[in-house]
Short mmCIF file of C-alpha atoms in Angstrom, two decimals:
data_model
loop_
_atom_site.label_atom_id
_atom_site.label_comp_id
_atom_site.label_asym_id
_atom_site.label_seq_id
_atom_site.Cartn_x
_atom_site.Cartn_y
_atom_site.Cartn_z
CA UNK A 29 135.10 120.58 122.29
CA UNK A 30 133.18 119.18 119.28
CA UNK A 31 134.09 119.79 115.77
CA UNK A 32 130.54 121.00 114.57
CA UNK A 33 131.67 120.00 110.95
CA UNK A 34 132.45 116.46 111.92
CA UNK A 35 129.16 116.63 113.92
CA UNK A 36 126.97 117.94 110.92
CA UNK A 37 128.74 114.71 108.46
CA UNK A 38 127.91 112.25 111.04
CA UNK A 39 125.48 109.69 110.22
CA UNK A 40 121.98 110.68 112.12
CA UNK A 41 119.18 108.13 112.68
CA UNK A 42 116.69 110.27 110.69
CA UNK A 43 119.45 109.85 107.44
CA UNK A 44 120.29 106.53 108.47
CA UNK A 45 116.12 105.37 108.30
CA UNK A 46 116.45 107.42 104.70
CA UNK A 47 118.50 105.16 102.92
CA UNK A 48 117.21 103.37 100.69
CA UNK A 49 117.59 99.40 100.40
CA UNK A 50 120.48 98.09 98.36
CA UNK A 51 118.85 95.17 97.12
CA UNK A 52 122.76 93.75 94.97
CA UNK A 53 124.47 94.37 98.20
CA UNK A 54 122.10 92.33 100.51
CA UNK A 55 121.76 89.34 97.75
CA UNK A 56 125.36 89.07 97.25
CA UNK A 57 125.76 88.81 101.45
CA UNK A 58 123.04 86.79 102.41
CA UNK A 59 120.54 86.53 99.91
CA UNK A 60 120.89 83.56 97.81
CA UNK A 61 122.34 81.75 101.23
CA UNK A 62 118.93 82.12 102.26
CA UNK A 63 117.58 81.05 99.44
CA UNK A 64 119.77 77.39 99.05
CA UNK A 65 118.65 77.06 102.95
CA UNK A 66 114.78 77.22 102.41
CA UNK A 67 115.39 75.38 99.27
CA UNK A 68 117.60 72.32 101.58
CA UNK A 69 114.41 72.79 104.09
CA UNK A 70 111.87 72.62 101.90
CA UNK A 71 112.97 69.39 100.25
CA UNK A 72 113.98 67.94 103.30
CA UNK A 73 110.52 68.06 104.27
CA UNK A 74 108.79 67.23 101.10
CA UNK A 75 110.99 64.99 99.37
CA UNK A 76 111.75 61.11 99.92
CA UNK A 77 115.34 60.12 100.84
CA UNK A 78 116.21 63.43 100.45
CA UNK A 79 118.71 63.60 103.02
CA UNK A 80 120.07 60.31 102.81
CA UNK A 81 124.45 60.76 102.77
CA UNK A 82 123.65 58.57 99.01
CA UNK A 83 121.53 60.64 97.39
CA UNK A 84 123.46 63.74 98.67
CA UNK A 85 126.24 62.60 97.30
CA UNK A 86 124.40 61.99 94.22
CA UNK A 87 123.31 65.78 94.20
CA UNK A 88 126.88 66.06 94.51
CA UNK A 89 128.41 64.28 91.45
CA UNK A 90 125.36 65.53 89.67
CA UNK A 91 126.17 69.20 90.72
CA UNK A 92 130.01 68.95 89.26
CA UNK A 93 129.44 69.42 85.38
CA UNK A 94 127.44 71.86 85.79
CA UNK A 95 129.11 74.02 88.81
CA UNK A 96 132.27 73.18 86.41
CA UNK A 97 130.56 75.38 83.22
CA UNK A 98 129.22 77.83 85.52
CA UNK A 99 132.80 78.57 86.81
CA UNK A 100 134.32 79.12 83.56
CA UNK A 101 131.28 80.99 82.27
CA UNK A 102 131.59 83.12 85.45
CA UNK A 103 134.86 85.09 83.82
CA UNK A 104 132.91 85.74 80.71
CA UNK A 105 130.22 87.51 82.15
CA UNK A 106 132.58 88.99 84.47
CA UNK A 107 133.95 91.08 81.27
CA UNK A 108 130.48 91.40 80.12
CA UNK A 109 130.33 89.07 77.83
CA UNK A 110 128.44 85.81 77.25
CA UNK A 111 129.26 81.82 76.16
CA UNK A 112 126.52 80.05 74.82
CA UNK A 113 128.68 77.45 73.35
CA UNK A 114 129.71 75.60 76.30
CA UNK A 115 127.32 73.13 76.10
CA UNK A 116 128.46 72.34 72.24
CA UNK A 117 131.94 72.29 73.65
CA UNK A 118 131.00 69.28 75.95
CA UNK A 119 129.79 66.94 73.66
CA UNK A 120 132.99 67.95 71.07
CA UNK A 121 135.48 67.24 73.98
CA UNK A 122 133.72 64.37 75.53
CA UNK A 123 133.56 62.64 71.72
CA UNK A 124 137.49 63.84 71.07
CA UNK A 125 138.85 62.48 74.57
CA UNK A 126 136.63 59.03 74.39
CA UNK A 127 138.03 58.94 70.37
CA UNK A 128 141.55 59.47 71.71
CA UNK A 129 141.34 57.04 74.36
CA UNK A 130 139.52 54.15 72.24
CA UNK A 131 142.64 54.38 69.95
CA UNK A 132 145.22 54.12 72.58
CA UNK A 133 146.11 57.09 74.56
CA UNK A 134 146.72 56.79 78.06
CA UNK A 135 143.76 58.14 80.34
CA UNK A 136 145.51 61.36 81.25
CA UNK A 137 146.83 62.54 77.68
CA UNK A 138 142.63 61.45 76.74
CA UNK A 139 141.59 64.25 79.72
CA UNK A 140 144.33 66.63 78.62
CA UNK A 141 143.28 66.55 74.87
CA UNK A 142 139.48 67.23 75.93
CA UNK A 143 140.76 70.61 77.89
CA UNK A 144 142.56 71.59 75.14
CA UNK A 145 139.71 70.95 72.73
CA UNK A 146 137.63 73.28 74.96
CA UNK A 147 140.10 75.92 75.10
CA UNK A 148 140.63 75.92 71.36
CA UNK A 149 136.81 76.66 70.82
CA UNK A 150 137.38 79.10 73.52
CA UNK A 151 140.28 81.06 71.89
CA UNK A 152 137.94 81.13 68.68
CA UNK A 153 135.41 82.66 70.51
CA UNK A 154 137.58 84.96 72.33
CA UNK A 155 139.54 85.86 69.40
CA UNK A 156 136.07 86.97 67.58
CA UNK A 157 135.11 88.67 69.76
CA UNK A 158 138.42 90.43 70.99
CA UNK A 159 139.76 91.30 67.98
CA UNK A 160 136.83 91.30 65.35
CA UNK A 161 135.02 93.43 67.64
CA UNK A 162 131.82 90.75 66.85
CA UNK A 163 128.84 90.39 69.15
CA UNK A 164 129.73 87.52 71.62
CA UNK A 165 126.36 86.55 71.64
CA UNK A 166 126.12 85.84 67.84
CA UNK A 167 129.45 84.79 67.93
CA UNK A 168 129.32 82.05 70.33
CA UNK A 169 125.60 81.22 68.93
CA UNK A 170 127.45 80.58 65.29
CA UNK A 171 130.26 78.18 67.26
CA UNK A 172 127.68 76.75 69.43
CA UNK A 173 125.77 75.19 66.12
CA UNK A 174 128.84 74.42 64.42
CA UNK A 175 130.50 72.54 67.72
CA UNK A 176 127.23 70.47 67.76
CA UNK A 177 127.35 69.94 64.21
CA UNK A 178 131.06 68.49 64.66
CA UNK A 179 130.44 66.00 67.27
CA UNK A 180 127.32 64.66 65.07
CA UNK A 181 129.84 64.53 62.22
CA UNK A 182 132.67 62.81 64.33
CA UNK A 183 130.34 60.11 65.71
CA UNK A 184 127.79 59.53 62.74
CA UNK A 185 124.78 60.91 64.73
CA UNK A 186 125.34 57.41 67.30
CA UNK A 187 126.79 57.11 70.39
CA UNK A 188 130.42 55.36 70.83
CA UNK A 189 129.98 52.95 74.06
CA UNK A 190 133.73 51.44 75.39
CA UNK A 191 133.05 49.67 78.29
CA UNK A 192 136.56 49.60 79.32
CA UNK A 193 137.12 53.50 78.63
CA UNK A 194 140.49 54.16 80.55
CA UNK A 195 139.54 57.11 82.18
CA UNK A 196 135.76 56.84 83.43
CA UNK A 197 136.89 57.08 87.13
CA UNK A 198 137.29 60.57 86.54
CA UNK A 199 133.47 60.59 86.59
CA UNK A 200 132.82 57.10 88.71
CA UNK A 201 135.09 56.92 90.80
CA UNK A 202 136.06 57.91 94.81
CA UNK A 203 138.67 59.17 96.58
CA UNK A 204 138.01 58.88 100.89
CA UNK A 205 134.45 58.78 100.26
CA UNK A 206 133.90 61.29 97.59
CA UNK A 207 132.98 61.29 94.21
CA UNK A 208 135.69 61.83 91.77
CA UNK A 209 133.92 64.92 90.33
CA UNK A 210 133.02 66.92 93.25
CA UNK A 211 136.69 66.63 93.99
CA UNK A 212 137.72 68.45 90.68
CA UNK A 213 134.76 70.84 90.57
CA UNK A 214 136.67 71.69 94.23
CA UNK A 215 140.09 71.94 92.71
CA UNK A 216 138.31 74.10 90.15
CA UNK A 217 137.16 76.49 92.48
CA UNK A 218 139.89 77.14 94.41
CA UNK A 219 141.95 77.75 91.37
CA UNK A 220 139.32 80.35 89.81
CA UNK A 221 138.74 81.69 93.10
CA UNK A 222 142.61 82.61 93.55
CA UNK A 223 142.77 83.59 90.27
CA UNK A 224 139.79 86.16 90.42
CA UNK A 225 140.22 87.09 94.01
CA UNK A 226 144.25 87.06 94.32
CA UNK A 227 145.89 87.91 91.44
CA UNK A 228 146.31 91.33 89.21
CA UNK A 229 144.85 89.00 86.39
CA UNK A 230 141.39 89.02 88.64
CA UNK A 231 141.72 92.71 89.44
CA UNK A 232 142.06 93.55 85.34
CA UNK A 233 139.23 90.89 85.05
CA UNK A 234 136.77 93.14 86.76
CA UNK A 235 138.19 95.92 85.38
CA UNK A 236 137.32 95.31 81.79
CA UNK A 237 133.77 94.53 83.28
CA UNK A 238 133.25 97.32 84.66
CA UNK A 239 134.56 99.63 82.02
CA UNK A 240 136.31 98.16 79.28
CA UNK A 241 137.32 101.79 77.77
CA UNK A 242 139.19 103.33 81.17
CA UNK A 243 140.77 99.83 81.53
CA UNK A 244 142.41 100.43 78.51
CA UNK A 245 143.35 103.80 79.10
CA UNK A 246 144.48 102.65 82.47
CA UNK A 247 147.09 100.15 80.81
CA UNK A 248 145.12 97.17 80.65
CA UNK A 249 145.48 94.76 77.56
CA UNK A 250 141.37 94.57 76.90
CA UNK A 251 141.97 92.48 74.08
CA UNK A 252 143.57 89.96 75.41
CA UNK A 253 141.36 89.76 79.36
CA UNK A 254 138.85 89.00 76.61
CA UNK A 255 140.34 86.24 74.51
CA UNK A 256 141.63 84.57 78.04
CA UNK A 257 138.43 84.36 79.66
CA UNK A 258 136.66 82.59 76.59
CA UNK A 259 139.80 80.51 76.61
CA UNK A 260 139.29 79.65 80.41
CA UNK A 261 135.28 79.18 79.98
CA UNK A 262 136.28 76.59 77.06
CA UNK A 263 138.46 74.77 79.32
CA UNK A 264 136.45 74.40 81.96
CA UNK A 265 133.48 73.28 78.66
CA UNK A 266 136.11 70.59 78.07
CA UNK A 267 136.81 69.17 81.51
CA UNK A 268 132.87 69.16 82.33
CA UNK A 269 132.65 67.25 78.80
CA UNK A 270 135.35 64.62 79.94
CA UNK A 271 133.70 63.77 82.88
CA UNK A 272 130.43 63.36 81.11
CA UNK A 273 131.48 61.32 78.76
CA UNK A 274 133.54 59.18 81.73
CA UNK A 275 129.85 59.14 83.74
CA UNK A 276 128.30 58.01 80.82
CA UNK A 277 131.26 55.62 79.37
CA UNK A 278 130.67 56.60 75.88
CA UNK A 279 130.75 59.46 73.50
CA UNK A 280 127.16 61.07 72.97
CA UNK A 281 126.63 63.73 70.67
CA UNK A 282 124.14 64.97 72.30
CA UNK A 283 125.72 65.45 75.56
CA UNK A 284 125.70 69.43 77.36
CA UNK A 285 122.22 70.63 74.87
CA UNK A 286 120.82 72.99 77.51
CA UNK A 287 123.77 73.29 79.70
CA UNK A 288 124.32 76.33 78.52
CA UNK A 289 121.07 77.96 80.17
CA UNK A 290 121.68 75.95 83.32
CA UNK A 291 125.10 77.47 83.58
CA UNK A 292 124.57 80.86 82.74
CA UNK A 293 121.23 80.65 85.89
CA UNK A 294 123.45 79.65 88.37
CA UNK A 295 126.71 82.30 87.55
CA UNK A 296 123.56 84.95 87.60
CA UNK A 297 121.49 83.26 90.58
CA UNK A 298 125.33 83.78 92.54
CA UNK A 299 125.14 87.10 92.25
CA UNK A 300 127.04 88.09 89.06
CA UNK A 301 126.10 90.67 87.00
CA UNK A 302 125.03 89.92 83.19
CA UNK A 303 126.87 94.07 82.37
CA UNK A 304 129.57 92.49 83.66
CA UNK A 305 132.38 93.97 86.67
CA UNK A 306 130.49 92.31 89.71
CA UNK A 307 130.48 89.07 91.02
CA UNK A 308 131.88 86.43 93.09
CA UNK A 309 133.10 82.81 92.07
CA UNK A 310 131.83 81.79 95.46
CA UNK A 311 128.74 82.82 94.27
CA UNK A 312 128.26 80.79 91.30
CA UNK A 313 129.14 77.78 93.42
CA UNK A 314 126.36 78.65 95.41
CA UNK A 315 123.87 79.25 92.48
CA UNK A 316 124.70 75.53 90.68
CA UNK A 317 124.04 73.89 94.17
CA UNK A 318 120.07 75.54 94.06
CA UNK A 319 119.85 74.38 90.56
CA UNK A 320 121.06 70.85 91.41
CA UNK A 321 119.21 70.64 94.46
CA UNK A 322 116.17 71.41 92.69
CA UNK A 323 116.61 69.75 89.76
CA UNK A 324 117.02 66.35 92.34
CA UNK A 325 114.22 67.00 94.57
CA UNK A 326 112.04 67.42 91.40
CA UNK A 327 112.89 64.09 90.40
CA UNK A 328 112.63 62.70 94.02
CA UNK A 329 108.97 64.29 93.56
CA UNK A 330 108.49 62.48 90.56
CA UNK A 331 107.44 65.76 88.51
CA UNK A 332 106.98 64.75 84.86
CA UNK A 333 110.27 65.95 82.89
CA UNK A 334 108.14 68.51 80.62
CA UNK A 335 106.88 70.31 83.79
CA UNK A 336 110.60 70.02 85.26
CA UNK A 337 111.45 72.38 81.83
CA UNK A 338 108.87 74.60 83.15
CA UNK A 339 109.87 75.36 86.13
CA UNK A 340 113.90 75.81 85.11
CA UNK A 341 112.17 78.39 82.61
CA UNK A 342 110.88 80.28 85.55
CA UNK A 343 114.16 79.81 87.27
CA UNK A 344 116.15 81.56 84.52
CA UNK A 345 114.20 84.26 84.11
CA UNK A 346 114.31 84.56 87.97
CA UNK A 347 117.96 85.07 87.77
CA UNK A 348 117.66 87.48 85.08
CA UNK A 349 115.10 89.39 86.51
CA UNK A 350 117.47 89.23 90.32
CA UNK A 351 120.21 90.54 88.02
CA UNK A 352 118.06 93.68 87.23
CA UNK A 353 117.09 94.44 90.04
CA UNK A 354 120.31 94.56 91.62
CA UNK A 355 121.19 96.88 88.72
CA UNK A 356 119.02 98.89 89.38
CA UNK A 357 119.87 99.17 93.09
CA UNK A 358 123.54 100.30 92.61
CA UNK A 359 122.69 104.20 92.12
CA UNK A 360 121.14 104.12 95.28
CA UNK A 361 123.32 106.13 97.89
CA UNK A 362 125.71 103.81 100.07
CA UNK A 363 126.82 104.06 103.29
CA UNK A 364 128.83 106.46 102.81
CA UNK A 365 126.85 108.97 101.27
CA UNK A 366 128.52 108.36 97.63
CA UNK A 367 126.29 107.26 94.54
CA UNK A 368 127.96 103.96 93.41
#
């Protein structure tokens, strides 16, 4: 016999062709995997020496700083906040590790100082904002001008070249094959992807995201989720800066300007949302390799560097524009017949 309740809350074709689209949950499954695939096609077909294993392991090493920022950036905007220091902080920890190092101190110690550098400027931020209850974007605005101010005041304005700078393998050298910094943008990864996707720290992360004021009420320590993730987005600021500066093999003040806007594109292009609570780390992985990619084929194209700046323009406001429509998508009803 059939339950005629059960029968009237099953799913019918007619309410199944009803539903409307949910535009966030078909970007975060497949849509921006389709979008790095016509992007791989596209310049596969259009671009010179695109697909040769050198120049994608260029796209590679050129991916890492960036993909690096984007991953620490990816917990701010998890909690609904924002970083636009991070590219300040790369040019402060690249000048402090090559400083370090020039004077003496062993390659690792030089990498270590960097990190901690980053995460200082990151607990200032955090701290701010946390526990001042300050804007996060003026906040981080303030220490991004101030950062870039410090590493013009550290170096004089010039660049400080050591040939023999003890830890530039970090950012030329190989290990079986690969490019130093695509392995620790890896390592990176699966250490933010643990921490967001296995731990209770990742589960209070999305949390305050989502609603800061029931995560408090529910027990979570909002304050400090806060200060943490500026602290982890200012550590990742610093390792991206070290491996600059190793690329580079010198100290330049004006290393990471504009890094900032790259970063935040690809954490948004991966499907995280700028209100914060929804996202993956995977995600923003996926959104620096579409940046990189382009940014290389553009260059393999020989488009002028001006008109390059006009197309990452369109880009970002792509990504914020994705964002809002996926916002906009989540009252639609779900599968299950409940507004999200």
């Amino acid at each position: 016999m059939i339950d005629n309740g059960k029968l009237a809350m099953a799913p019918t074709a007619e309410t199944r062709a009803k539903r409307p689209f949910d535009f966030a949950k078909w970007w975060d499954r497949i849509g921006i995997l389709v979008v790095l695939a016509v992007l791989v096609l596209l310049m596969s077909s259009i671009a010179p020496n695109f697909n040769r294993v050198d120049n994608l392991l260029n796209i590679a090493r050129s991916i890492s700083v960036n993909a690096i920022l984007a991953a620490g950036l990816t917990f701010v905007i998890l909690t609904g906040g924002i970083d636009l220091s991070v590219g300040s902080i790369v040019a402060v920890a690249g000048v402090v590790a090559v400083v370090l190092a020039i004077a003496g101190l062993p390659a690792p110690l030089a990498v270590l100082a960097g990190m901690i550098v980053g995460a200082a400027c990151g607990l200032v931020n955090g701290a701010l904002t946390a526990y001042l209850a300050l804007a996060p974007f003026i906040v981080t605005l303030g220490t991004m001008t101030f950062l870039r101010g410090l590493a013009y005041t550290i170096t004089a304005g010039q660049p400080i070249v050591s040939s023999g700078l003890n830890f530039k393998d970090i950012g030329n050298g190989y290990l079986a094959g690969i490019p130093a910094p695509v392995i620790v943008m890896a390592v990176v990864y699966v250490v933010a992807w643990f921490l967001l996707e296995r731990t209770r720290y990742g589960r209070h992360v999305y949390a305050v995201g989502g609603n800061a004021q029931a995560a408090r009420l529910a027990g979570v320590r909002v304050d400090r989720i806060t200060t943490s993730v500026y602290v982890i987005a200012g550590a990742c600021a610093g390792l991206a800066g070290v491996i600059f500066a190793a690329r580079v093999i010198s100290a330049q003040p004006t290393a990471g300007t504009g890094y900032e806007l790259d970063a935040i594109a690809a954490v948004v292009l991966g499907g995280t949302s700028l209100a914060g609570g929804r996202g993956r780390i995977i995600g923003t992985l996926v959104g620096s390799i579409i940046l990189g990619i382009l940014s290389t084929g553009l260059i393999l194209l020989n488009v002028p560097f001006f008109r390059q700046l006009l197309i990452k323009g369109v880009v970002i406001i792509l990504a914020v524009a994705i964002d809002s429509l996926k916002t906009r998508s989540l009252p639609f009803l779900r599968r299950d017949g409940v507004t999200a």
